[in-house]
mmCIF file of C-alpha atoms in Angstrom:
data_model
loop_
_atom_site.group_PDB
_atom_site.id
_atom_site.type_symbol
_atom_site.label_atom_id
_atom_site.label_comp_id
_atom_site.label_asym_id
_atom_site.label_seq_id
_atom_site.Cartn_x
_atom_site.Cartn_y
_atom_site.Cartn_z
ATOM 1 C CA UNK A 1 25.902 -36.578 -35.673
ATOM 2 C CA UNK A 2 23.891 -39.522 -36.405
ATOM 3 C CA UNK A 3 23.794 -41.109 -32.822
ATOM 4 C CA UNK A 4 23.064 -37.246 -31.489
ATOM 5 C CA UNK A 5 20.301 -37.213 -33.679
ATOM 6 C CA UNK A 6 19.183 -40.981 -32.948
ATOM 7 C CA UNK A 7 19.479 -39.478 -28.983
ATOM 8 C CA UNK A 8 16.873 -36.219 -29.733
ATOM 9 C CA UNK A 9 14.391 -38.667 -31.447
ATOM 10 C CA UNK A 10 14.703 -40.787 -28.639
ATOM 11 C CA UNK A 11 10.945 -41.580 -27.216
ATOM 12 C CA UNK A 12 10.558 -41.329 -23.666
ATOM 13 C CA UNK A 13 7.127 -42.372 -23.141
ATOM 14 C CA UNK A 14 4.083 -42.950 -25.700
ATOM 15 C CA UNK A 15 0.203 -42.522 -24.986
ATOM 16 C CA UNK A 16 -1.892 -43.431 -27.566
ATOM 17 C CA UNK A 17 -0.603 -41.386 -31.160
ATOM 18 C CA UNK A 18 1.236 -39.164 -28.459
ATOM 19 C CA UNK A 19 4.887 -39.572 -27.877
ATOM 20 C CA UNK A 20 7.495 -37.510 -25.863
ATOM 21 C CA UNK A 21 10.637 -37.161 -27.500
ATOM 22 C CA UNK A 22 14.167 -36.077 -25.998
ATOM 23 C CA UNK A 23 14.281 -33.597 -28.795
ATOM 24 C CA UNK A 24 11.230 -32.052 -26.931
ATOM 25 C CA UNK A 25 12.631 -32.047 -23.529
ATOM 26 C CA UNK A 26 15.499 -30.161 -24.859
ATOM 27 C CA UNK A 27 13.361 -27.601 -27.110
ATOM 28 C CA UNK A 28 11.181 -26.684 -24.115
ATOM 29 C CA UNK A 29 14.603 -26.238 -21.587
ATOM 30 C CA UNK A 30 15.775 -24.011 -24.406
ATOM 31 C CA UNK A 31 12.563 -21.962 -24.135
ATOM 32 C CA UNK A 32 12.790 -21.651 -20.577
ATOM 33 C CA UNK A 33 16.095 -20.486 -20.818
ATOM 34 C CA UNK A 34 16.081 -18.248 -23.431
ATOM 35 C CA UNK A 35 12.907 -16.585 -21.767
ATOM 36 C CA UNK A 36 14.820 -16.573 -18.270
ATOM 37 C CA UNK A 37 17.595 -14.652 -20.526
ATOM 38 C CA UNK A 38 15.288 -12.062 -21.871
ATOM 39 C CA UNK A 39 13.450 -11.333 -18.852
ATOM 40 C CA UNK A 40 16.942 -10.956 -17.018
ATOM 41 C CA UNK A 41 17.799 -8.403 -19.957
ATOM 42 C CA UNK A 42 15.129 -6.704 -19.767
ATOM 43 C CA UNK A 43 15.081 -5.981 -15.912
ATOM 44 C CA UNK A 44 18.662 -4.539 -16.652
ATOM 45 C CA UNK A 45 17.777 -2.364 -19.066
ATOM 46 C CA UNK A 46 14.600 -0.992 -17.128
ATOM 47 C CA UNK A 47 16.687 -0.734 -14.241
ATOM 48 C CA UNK A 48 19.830 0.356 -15.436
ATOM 49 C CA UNK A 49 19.099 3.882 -14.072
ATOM 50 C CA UNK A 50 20.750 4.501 -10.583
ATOM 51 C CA UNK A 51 19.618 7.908 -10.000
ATOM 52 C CA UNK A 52 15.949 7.812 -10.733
ATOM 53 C CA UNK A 53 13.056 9.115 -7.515
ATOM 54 C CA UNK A 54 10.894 6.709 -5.467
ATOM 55 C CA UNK A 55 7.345 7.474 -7.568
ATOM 56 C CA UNK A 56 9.850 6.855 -10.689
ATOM 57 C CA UNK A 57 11.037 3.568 -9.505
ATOM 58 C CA UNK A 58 7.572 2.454 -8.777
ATOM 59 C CA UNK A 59 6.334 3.169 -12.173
ATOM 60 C CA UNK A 60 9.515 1.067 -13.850
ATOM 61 C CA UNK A 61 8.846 -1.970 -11.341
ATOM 62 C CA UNK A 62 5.229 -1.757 -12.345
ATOM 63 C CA UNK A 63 6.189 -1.907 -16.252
ATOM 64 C CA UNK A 64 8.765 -4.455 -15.471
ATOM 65 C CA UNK A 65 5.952 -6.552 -14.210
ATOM 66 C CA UNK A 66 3.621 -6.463 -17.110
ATOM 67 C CA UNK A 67 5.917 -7.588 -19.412
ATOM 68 C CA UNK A 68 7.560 -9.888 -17.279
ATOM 69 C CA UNK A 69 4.075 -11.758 -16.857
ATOM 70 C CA UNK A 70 3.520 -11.290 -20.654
ATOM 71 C CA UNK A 71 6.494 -13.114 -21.615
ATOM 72 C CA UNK A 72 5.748 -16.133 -19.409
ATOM 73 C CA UNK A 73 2.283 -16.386 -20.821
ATOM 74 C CA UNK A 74 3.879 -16.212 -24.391
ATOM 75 C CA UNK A 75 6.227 -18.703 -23.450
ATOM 76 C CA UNK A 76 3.829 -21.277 -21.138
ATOM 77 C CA UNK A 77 2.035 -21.191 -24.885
ATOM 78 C CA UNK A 78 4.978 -22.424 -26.749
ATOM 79 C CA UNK A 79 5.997 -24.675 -24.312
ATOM 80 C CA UNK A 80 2.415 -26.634 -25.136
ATOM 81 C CA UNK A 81 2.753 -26.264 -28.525
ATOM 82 C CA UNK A 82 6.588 -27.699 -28.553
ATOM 83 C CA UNK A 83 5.229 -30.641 -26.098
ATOM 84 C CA UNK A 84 2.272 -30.938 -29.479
ATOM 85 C CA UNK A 85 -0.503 -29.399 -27.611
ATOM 86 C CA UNK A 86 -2.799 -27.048 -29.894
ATOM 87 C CA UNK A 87 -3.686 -24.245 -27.312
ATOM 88 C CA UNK A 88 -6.771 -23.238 -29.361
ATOM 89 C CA UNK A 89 -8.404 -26.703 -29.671
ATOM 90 C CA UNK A 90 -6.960 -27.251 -25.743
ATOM 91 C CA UNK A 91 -8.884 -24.072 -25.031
ATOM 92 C CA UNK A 92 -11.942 -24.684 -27.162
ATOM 93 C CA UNK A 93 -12.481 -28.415 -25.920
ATOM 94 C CA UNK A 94 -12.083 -27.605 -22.010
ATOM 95 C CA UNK A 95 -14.123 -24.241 -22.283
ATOM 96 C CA UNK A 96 -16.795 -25.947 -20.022
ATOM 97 C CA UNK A 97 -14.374 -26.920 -17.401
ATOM 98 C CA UNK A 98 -12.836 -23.557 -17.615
ATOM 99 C CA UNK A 99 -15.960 -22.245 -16.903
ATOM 100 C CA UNK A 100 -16.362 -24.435 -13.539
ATOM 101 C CA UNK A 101 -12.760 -23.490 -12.641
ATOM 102 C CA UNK A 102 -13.371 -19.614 -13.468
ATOM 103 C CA UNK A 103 -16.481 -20.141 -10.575
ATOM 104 C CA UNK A 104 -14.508 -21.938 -8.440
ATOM 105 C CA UNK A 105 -11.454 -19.235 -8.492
ATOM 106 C CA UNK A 106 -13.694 -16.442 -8.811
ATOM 107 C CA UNK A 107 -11.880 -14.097 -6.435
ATOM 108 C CA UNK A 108 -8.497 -15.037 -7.167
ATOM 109 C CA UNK A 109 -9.288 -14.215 -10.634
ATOM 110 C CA UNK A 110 -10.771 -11.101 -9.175
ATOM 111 C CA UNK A 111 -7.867 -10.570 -7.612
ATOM 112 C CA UNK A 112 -5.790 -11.241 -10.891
ATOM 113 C CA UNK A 113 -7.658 -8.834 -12.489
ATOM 114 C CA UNK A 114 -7.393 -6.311 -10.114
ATOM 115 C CA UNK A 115 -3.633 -6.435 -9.983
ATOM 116 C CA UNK A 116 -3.606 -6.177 -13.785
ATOM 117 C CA UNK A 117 -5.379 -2.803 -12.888
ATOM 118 C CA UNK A 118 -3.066 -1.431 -10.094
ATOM 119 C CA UNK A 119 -0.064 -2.071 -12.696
ATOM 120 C CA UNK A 120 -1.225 -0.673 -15.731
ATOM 121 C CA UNK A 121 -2.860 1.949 -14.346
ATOM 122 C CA UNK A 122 -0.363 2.772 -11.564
ATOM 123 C CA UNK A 123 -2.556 5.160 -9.220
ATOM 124 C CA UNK A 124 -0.523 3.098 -6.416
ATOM 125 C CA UNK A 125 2.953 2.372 -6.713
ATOM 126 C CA UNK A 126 5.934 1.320 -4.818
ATOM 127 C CA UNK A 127 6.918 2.706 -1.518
ATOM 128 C CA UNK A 128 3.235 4.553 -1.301
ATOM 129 C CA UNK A 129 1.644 4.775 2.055
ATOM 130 C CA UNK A 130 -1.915 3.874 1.678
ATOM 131 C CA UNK A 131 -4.856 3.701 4.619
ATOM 132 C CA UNK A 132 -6.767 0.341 4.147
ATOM 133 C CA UNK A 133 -9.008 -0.544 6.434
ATOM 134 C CA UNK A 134 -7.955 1.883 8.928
ATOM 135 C CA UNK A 135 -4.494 0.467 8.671
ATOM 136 C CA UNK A 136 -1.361 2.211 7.533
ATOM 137 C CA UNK A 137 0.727 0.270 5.118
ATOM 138 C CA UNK A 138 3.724 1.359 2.707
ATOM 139 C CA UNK A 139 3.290 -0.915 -0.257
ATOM 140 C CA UNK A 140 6.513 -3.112 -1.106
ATOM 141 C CA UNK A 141 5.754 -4.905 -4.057
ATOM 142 C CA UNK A 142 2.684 -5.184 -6.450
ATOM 143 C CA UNK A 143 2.292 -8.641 -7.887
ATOM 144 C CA UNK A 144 -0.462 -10.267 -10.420
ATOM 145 C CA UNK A 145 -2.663 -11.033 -7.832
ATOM 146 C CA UNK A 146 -1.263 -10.236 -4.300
ATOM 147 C CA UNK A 147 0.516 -7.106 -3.113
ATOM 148 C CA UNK A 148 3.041 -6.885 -0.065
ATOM 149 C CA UNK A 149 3.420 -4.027 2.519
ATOM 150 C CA UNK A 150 4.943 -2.828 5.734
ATOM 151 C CA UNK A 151 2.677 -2.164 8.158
ATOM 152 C CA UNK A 152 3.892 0.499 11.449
ATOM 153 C CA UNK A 153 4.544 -2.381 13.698
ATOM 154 C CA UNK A 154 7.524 -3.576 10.832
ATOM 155 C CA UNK A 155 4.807 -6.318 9.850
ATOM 156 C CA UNK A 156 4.920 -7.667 6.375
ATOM 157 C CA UNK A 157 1.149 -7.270 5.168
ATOM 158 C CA UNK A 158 0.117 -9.725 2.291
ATOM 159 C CA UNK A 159 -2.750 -7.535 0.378
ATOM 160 C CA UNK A 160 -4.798 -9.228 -2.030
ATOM 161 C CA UNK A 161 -4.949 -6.690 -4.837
ATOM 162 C CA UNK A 162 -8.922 -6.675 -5.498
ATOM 163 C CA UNK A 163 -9.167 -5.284 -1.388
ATOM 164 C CA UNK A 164 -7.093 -2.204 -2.858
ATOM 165 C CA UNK A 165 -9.315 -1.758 -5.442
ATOM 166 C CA UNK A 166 -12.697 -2.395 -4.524
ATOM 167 C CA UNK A 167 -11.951 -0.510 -1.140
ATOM 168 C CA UNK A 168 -11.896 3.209 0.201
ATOM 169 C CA UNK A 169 -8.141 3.973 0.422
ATOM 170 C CA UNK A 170 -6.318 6.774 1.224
ATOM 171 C CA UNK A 171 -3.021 7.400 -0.696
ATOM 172 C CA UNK A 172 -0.914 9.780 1.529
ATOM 173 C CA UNK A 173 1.735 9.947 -1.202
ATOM 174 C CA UNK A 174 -0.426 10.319 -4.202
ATOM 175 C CA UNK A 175 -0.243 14.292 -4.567
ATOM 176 C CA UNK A 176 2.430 15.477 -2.353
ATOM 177 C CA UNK A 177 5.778 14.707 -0.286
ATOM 178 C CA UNK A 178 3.868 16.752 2.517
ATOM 179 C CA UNK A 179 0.169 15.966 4.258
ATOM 180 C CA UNK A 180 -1.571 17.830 6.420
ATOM 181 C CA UNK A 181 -2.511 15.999 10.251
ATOM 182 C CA UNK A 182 -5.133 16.894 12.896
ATOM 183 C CA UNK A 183 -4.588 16.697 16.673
ATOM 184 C CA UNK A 184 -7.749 17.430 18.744
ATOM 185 C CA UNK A 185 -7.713 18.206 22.034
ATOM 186 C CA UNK A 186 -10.680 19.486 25.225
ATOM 187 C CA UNK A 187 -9.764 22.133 27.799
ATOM 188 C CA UNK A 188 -11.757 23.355 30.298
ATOM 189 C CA UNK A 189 -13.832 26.048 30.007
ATOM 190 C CA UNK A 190 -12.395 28.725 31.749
ATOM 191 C CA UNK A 191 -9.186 28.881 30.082
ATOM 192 C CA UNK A 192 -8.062 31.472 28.098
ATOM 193 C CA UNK A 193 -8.332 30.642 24.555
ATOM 194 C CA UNK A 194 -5.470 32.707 23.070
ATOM 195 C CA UNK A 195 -2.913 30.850 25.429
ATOM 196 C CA UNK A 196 -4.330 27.504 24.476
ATOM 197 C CA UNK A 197 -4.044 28.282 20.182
ATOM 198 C CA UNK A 198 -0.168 29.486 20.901
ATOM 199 C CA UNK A 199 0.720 26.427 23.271
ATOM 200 C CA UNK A 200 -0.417 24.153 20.374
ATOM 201 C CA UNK A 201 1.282 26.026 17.783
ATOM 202 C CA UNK A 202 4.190 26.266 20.034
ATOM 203 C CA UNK A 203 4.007 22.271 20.623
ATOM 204 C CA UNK A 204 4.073 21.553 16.836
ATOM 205 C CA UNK A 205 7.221 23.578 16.321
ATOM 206 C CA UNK A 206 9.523 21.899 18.861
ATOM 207 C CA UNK A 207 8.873 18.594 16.614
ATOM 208 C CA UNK A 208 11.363 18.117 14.757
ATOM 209 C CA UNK A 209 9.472 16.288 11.784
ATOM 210 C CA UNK A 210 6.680 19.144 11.635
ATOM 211 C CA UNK A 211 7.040 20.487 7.972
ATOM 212 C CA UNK A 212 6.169 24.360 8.231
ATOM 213 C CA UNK A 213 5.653 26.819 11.231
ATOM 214 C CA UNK A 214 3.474 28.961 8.475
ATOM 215 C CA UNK A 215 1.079 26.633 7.970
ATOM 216 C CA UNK A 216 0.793 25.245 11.224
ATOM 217 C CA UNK A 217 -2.615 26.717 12.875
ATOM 218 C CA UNK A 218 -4.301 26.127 16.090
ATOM 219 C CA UNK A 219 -8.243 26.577 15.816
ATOM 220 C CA UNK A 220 -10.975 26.832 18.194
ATOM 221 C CA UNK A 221 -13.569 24.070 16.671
ATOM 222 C CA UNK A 222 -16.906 24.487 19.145
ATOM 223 C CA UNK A 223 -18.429 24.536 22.623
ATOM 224 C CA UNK A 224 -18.733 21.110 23.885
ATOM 225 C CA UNK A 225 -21.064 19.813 26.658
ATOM 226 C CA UNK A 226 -18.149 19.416 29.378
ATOM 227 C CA UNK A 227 -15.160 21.338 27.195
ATOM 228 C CA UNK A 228 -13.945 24.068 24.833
ATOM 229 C CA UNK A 229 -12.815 21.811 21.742
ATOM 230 C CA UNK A 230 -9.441 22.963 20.237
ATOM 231 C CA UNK A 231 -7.698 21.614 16.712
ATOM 232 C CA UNK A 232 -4.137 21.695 16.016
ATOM 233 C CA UNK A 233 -3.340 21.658 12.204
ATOM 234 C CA UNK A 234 0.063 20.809 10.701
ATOM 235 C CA UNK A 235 1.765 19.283 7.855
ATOM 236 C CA UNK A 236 4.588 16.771 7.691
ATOM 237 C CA UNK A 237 6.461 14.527 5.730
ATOM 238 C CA UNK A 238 6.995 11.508 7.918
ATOM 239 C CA UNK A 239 3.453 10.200 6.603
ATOM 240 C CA UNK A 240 4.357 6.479 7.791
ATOM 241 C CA UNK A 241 5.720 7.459 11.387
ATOM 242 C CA UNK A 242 2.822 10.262 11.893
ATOM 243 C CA UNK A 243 1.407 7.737 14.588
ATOM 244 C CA UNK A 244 5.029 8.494 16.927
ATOM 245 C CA UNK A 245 4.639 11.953 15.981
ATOM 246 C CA UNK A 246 1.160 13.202 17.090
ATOM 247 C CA UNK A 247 2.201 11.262 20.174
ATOM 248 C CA UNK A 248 5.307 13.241 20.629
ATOM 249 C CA UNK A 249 3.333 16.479 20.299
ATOM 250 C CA UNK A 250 0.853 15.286 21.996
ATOM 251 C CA UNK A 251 2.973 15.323 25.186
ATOM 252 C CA UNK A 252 4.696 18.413 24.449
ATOM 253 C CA UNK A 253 0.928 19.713 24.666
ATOM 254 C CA UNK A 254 0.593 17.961 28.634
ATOM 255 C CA UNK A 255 3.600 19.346 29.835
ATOM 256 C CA UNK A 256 2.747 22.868 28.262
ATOM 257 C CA UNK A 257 -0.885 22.525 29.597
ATOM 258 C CA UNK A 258 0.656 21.985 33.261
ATOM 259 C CA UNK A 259 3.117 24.311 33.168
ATOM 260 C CA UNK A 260 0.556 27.043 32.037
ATOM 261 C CA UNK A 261 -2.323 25.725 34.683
ATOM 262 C CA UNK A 262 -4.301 24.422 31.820
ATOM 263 C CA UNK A 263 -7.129 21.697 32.249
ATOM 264 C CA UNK A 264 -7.840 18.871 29.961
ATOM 265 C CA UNK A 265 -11.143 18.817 30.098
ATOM 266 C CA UNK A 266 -13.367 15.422 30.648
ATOM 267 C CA UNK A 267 -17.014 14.441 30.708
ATOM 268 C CA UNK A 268 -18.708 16.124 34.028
ATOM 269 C CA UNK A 269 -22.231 15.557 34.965
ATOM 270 C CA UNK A 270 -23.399 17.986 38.138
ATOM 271 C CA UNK A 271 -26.665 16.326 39.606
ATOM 272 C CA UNK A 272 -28.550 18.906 41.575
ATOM 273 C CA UNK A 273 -30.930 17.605 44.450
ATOM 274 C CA UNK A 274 -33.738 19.460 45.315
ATOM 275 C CA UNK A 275 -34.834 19.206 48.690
ATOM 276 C CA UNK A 276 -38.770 17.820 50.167
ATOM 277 C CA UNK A 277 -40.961 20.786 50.487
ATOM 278 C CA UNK A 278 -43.096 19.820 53.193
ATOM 279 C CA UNK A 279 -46.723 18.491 52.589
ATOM 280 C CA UNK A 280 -49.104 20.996 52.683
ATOM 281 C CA UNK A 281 -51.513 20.655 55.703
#
């Protein structure tokens, strides 16, 4: 016992009145592990539902991260107190150079902050598809400061969180498992209007992926310079492959139009000439 005790008060460096013992070392490894432990734990116990929804496993992963990133910060703190660091005179004698840091790391603080936000207050969570930028994304993971998402191209997206907040962006999972899409389309004028509303109704119930023939409604919009201007409602629940299906029914809608002697209509411009009257004599 005595030369195990003689090898924990073993010095491994000195600076000054500081010294580094082996007993130190060991404390702080304990820490670490014992935090590792209790994190580990806890993501079990969170998790340890198997048959739970996709907005309900969002919400756990987003709780999971809070106090995953509170228990690190508790422990970083006793790892500088074990090591004989006094984090409130550490903080209160470095507050100026904190203050240049917090300027210099302004918007990854911003950015900290802002994932702080999107996990406590959860109005995005895992697997949501979100418009940012014009750019369809289903979100991943949310971290502290960056989130990650899957763009329609299969394209991991890293999002820094403070773009999600500070942003216009359009949850298409936030209310319900169905959204309503637009397809607009020109014909000529000329064509009968009735056959053009039931062709696009009829071309949004061959697809597959098109939620509800009820609520699926073709409308005549206006009178355009060079076109009547038709829009085809529907609803569906593929939110993050809507891009493949609009194009799907979109030639559904061609090969209807030709087969019914229907026109897509495009710009015209008719230029009338009038001819030279002769000069007056």
């Amino acid at each position: 016992m005595q030369s195990l005790q003689n090898i924990l008060d073993y010095v491994i460096f000195t600076v000054g009145d500081y010294s580094l013992k082996v007993s130190m070392i060991v404390k702080i490894l304990l820490i670490i592990i014992i935090t590792r432990l209790l994190v580990y734990v806890i993501k079990r116990m969170l998790f340890r539902r198997t048959e739970v929804d996709e907005h309900e496993k969002g919400n756990i992963q987003a709780i999971y991260q809070i106090i995953r990133y509170i228990v690190w910060i508790i422990t970083f703190g006793l790892v500088l107190e074990t090591m004989g660091i006094k984090v409130t005179l550490l903080l209160a004698g470095s507050a100026a150079l904190l203050v240049g840091i917090g300027l210099g790391l302004q918007q990854t603080f911003n950015d900290v902050i802002s994932g702080i936000i999107l996990l406590t207050e959860r109005s995005i969570k895992i697997n949501d598809v979100l418009e940012i930028d014009g750019n369809v994304v289903k979100i991943q993971t949310i971290g502290i400061r960056t989130s990650k998402g899957l763009n329609t191209d299969d394209i991991s997206i890293i999002i820094p969180n403070s773009l999600i907040t500070t942003s216009k962006v359009i949850n298409w999972s936030h209310q319900n498992d169905k959204t309503r899409f637009r397809i607009d389309v020109g014909v000529a004028y000329g064509s009968n209007v009735d056959d053009v509303i039931r062709i696009l109704e009829e071309s949004a119930f061959e697809h597959p992926d098109v939620y509800d023939r009820e609520l699926t409604q073709g409308r005549l919009m206006g009178f355009g310079s060079s076109s009547l201007d038709f829009q085809l409602l529907f609803f569906s629940k593929n939110t993050f492959g809507i891009g493949s299906v609009k194009s799907d029914i979109r030639r559904i809608i061609v090969k209807k139009f030709d087969e019914n002697d229907i026109v897509i209509a495009f710009p015209q411009l008719d230029v009338y000439i009038k001819p030279n009257e002769p000069a007056s004599k």
